[in-house]
mmCIF file of C-alpha atoms in Angstrom:
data_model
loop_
_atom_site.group_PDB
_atom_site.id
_atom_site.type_symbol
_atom_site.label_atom_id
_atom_site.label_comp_id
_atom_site.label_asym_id
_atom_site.label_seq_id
_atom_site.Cartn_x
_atom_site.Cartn_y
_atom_site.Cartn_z
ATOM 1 C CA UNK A 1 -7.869 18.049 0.047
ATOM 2 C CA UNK A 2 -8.997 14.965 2.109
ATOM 3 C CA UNK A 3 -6.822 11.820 1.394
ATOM 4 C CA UNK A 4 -7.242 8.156 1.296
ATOM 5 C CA UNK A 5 -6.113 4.620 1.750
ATOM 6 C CA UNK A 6 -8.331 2.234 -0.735
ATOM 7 C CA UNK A 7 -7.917 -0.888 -0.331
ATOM 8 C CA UNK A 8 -9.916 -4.310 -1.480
ATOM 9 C CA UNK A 9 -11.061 -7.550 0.566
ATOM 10 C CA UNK A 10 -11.092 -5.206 3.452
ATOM 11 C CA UNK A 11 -13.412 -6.995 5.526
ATOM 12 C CA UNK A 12 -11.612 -9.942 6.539
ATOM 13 C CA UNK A 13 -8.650 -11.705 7.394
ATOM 14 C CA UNK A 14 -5.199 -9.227 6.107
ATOM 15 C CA UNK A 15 -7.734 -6.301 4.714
ATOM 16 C CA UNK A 16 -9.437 -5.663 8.042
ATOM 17 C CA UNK A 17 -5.779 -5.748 10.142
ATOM 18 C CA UNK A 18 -4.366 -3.882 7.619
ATOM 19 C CA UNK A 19 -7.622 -1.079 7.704
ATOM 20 C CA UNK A 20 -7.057 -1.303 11.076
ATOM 21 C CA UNK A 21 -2.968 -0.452 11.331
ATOM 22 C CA UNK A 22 -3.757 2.273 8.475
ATOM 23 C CA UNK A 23 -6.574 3.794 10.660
ATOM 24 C CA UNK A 24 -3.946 3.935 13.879
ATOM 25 C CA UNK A 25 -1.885 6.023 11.698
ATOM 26 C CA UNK A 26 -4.531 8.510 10.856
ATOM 27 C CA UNK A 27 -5.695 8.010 7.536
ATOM 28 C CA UNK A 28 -9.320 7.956 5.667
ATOM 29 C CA UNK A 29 -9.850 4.851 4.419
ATOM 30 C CA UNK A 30 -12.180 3.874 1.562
ATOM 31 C CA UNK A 31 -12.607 -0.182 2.145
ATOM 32 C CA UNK A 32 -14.714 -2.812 -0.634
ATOM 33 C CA UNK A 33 -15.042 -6.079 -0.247
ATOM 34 C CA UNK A 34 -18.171 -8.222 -1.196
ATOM 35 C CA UNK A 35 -19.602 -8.204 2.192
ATOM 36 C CA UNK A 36 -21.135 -5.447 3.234
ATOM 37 C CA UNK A 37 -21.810 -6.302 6.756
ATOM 38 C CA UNK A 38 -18.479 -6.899 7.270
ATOM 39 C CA UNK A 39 -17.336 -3.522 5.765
ATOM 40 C CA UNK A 40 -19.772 -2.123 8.397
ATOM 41 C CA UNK A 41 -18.115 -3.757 10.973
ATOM 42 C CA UNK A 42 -14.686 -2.863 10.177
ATOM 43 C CA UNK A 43 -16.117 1.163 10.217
ATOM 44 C CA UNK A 44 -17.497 0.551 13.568
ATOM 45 C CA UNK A 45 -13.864 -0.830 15.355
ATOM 46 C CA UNK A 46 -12.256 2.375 13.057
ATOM 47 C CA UNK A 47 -14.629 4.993 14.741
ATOM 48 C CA UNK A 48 -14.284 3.532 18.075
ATOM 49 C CA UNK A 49 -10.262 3.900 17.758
ATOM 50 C CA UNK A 50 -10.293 7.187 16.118
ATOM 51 C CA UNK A 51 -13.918 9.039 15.178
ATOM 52 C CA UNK A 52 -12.310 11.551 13.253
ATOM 53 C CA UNK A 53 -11.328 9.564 10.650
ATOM 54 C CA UNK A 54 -13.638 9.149 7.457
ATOM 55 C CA UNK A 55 -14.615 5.302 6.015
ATOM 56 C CA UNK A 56 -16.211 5.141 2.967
ATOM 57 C CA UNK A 57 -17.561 1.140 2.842
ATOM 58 C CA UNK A 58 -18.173 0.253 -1.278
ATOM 59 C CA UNK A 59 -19.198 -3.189 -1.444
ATOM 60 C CA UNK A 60 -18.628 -4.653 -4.886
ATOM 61 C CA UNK A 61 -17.819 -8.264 -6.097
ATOM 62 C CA UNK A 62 -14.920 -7.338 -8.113
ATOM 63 C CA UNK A 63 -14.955 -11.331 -9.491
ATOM 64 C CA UNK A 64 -17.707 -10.032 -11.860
ATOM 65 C CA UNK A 65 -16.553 -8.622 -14.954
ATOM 66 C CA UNK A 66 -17.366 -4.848 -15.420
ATOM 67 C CA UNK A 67 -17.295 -4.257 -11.681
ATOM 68 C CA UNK A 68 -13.906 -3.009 -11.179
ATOM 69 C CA UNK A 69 -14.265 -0.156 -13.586
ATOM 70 C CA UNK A 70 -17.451 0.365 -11.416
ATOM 71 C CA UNK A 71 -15.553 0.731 -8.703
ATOM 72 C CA UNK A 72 -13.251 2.868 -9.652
ATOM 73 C CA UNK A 73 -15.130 5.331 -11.097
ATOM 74 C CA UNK A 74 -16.995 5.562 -8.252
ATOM 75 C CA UNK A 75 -14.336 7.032 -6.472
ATOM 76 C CA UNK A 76 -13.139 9.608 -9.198
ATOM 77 C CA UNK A 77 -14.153 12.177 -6.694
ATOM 78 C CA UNK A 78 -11.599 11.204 -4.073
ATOM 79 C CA UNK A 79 -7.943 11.860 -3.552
ATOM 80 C CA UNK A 80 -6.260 8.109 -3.207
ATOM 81 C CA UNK A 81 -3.083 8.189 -2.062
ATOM 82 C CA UNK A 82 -2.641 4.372 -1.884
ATOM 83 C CA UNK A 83 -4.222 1.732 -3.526
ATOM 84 C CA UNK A 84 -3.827 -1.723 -1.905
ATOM 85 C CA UNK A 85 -5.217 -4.324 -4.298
ATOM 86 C CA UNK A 86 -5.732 -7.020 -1.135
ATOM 87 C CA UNK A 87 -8.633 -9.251 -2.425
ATOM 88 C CA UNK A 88 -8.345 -12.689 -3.780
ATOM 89 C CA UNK A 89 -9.019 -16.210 -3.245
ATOM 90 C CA UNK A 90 -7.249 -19.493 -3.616
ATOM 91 C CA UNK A 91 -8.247 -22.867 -4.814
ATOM 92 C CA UNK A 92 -6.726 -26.549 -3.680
ATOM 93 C CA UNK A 93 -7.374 -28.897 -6.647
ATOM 94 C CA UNK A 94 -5.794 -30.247 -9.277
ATOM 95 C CA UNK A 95 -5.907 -28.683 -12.334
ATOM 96 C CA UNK A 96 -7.560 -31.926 -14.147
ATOM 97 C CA UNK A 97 -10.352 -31.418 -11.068
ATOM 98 C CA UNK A 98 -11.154 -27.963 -10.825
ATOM 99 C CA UNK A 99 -14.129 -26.491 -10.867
ATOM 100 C CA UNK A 100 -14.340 -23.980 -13.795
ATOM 101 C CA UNK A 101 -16.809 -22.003 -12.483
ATOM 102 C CA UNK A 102 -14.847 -21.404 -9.300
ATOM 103 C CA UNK A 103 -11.706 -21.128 -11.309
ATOM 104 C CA UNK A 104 -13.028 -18.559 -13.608
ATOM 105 C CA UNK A 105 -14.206 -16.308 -10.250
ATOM 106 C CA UNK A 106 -10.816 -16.626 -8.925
ATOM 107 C CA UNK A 107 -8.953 -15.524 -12.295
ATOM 108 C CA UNK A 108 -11.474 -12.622 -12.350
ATOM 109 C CA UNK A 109 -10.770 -10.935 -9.556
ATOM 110 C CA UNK A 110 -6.610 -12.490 -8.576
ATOM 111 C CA UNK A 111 -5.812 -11.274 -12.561
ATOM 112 C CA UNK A 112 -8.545 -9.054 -14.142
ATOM 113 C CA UNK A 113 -9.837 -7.220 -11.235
ATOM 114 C CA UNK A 114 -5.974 -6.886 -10.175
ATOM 115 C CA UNK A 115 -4.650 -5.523 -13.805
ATOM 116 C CA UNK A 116 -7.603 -2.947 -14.403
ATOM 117 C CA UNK A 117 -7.423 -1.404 -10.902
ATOM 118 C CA UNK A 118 -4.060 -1.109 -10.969
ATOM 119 C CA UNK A 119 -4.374 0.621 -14.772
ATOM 120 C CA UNK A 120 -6.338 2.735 -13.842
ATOM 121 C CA UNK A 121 -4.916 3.807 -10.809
ATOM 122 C CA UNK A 122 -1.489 4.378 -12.697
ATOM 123 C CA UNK A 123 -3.182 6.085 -15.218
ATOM 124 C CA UNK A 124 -4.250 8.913 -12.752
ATOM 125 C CA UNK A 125 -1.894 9.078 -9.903
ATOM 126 C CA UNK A 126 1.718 8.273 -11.424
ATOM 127 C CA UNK A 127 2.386 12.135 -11.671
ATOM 128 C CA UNK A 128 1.512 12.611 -7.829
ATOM 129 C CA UNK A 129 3.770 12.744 -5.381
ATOM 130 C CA UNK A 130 4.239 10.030 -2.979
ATOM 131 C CA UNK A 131 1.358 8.340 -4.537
ATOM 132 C CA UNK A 132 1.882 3.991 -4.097
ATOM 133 C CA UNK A 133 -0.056 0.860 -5.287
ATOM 134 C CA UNK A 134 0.451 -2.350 -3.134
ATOM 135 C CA UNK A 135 -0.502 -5.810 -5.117
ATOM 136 C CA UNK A 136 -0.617 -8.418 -2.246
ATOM 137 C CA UNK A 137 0.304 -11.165 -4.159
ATOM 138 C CA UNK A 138 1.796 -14.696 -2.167
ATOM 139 C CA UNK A 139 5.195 -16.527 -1.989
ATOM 140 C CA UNK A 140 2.721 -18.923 -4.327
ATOM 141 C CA UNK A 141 2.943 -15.997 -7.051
ATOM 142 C CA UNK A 142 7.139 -16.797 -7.135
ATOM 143 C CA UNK A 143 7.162 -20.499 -6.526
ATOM 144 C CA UNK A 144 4.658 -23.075 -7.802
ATOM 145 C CA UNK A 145 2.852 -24.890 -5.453
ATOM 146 C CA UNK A 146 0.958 -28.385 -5.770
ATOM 147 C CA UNK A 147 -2.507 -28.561 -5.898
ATOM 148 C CA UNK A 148 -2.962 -24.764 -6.155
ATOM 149 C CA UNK A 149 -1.138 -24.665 -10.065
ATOM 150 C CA UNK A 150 -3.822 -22.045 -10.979
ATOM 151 C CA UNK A 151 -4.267 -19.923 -8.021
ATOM 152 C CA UNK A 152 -0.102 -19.737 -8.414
ATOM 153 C CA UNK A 153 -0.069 -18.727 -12.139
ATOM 154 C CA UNK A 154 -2.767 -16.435 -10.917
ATOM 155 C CA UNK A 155 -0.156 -15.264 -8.414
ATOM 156 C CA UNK A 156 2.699 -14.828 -10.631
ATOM 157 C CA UNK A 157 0.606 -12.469 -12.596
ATOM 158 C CA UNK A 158 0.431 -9.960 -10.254
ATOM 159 C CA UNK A 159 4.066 -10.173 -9.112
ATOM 160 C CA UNK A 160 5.516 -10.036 -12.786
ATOM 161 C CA UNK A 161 2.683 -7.611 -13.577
ATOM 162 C CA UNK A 162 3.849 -5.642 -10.420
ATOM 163 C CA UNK A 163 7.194 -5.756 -10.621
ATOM 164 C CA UNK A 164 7.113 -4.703 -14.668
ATOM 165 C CA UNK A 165 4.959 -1.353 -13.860
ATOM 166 C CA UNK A 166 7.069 -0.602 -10.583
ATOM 167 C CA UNK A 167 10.286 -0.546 -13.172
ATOM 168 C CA UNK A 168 7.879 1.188 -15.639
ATOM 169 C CA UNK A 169 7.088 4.191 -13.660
ATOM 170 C CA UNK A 170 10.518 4.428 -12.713
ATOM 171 C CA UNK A 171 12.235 4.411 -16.137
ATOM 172 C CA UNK A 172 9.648 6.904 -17.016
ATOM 173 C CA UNK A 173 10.578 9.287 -14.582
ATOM 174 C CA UNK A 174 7.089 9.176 -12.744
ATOM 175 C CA UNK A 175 6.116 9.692 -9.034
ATOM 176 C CA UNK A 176 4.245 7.096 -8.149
ATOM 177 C CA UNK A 177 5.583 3.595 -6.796
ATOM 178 C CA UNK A 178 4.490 0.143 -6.797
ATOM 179 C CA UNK A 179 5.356 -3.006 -4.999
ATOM 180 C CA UNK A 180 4.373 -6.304 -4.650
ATOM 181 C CA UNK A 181 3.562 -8.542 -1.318
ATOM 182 C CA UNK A 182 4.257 -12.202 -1.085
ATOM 183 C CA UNK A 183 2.978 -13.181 2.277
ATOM 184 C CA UNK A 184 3.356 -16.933 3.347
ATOM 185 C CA UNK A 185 0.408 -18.972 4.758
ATOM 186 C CA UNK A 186 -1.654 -16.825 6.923
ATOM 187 C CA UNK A 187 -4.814 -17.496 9.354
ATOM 188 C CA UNK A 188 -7.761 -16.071 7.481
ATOM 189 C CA UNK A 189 -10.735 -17.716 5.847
ATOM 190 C CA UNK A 190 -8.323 -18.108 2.997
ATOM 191 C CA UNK A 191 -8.019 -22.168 3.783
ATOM 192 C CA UNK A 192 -11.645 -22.511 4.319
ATOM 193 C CA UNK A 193 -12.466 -20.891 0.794
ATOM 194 C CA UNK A 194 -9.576 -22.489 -1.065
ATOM 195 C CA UNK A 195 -10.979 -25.997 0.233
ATOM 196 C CA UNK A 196 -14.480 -25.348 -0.155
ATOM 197 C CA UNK A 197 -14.552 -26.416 3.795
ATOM 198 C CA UNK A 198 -16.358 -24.626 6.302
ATOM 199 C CA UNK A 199 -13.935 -25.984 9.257
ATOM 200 C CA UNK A 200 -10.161 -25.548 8.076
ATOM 201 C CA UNK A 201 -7.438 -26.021 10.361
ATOM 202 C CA UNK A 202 -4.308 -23.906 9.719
ATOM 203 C CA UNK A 203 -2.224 -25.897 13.141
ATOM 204 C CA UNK A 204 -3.245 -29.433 11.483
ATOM 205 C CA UNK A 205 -2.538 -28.682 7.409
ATOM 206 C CA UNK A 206 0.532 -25.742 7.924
ATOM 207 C CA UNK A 207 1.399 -26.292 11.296
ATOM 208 C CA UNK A 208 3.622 -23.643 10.729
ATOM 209 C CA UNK A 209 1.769 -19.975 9.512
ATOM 210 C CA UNK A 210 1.522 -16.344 10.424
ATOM 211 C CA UNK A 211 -1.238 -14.648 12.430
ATOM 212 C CA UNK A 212 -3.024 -11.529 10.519
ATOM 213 C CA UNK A 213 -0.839 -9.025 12.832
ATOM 214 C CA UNK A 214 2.077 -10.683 11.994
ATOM 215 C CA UNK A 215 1.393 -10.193 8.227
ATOM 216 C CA UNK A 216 0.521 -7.204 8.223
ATOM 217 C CA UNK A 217 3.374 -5.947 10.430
ATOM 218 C CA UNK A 218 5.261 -7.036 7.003
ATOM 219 C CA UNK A 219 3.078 -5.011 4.925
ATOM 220 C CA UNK A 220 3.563 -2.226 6.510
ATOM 221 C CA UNK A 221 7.227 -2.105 6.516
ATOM 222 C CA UNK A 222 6.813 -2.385 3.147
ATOM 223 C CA UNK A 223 4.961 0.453 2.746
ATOM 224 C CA UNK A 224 7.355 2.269 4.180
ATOM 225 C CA UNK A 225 10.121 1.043 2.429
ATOM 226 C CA UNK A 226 11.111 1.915 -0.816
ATOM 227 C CA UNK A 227 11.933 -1.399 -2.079
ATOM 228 C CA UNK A 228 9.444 -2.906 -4.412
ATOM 229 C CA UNK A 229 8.991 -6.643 -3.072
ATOM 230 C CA UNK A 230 8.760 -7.356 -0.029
ATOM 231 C CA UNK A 231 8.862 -11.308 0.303
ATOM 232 C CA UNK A 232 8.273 -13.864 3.013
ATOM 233 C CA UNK A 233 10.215 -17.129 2.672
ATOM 234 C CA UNK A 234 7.907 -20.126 2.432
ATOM 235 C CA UNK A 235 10.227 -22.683 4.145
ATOM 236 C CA UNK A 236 11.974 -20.207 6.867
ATOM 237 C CA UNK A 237 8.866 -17.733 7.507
ATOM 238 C CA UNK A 238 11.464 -14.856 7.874
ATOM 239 C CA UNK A 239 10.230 -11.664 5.755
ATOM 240 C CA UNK A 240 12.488 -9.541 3.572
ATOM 241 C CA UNK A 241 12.087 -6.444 1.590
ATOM 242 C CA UNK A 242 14.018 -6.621 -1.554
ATOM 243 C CA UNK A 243 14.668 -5.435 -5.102
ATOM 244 C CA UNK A 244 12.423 -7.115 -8.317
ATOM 245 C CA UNK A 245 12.619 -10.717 -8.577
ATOM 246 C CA UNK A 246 12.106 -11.595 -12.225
ATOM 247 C CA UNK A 247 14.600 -11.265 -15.026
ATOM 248 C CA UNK A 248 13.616 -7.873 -16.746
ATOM 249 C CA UNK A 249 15.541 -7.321 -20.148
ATOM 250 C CA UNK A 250 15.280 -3.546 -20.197
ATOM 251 C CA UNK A 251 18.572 -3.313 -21.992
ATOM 252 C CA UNK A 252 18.071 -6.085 -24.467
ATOM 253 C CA UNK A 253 18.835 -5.255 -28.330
ATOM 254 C CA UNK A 254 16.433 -7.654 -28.981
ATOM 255 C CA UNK A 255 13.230 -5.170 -27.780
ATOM 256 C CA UNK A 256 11.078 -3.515 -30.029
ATOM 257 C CA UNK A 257 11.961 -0.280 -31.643
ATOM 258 C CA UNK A 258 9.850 1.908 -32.927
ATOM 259 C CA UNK A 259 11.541 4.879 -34.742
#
């Protein structure tokens, strides 16, 4: 059977590098993203490097409640071996400030979108062999950052959420694996949308910020790891793969029983 990378946000920024570096190592990819002529896009630069390959483009808005069970069971008919959970947005305002609307988008599809995917995926695959889910989460989901309190608690869901089922699956003696990416500030359209600027400039507001190749260079050696985090420092830049970050009090006598 035919296998497949799926993977969210795909047509921008991290998602399309990363469809990209997946398609130079030979696999089908089935990319969503809201914008469908970017999806297109993407499938046009994947034929041209490899015409063998299959793309399946689903474009879905996975900010909208409902959608991501949509999604999914849109693809019950294909064999996923890894599901990258890439989109999400940011927001730079104070929490007093934001805008709710905005704020309720993000949490949709950083937390919601994020948890049910990832459920569901688990729910099918963590008998199958070599089967993985990658969360791309941020350095912003392990340290709080100012002006972007939300978007970070939003964060910190997915890495704790992440880094619970990855010890999860493992205690319960199933196949699949899941890790979490913290990536540091990256060139994409992430400042522009986080802003609500059309004109952002990474050299003027980071200075100091890794290009989409670069990122996804440490995405990929985490896929190939078989650590669960794999971590970029936000003051040094350097990238690390290492073991779970958060306290996790599996051997507590203070956990639920049931008997």
């Amino acid at each position: 059977m035919k296998k497949y990378v799926a993977m969210t946000g795909a047509s921008s920024g991290i998602g399309r590098e990363a469809a990209m570096r997946f398609a130079q190592r030979g696999k089908n990819l089935i990319l969503v993203a809201r914008n469908a002529d970017g999806l297109e896009a993407v499938k046009k630069e994947i034929a041209a490097l490899d015409s063998a390959l299959e793309v399946v483009v689903t474009p879905a808005d996975l900010s909208q409640k409902g959608n991501a069970h949509a999604l999914y069971e849109s693809l019950k008919n294909f064999a996923i071996e890894t599901w990258i959970n890439n989109a999400g947005f940011g927001d730079y305002r104070a929490v007093h400030d934001q805008d709710l609307a905005k704020m309720e988008r993000m949490l949709g599809l950083n937390v919601a979108a994020v948890a049910i995917l990832s459920t569901l995926y688990a729910h099918d695959y963590r008998e199958t062999d070599n089967a993985q889910l990658i969360n791309i989460s941020s350095v912003g989901g392990y340290t709080i950052v100012p002006t972007a309190v939300t978007y970070c608690a939003s964060k910190f869901f997915v890495s704790a959420f992440t880094e619970g089922l990855a010890r999860e699956l493992i205690e319960t003696g199933a196949k699949m694996r899941a890790k979490v990416f913290a990536p540091a500030a990256t060139k994409t359209n992430f400042g522009n949308v986080a802003n609500g600027i059309a004109d952002y400039d990474y050299d003027k507001s980071f200075g100091t910020y890794h290009t989409c190749a670069q990122t996804v260079d440490f995405l990929m050696r985490l896929y190939d790891s078989a650590l669960p985090v794999g971590l970029v420092d936000r003051e040094t830049f350097a990238f690390s793969l290492c073991d779970y970050q958060f306290n996790y009090a599996g051997n507590s006598k203070r956990n639920q029983r049931l008997e």
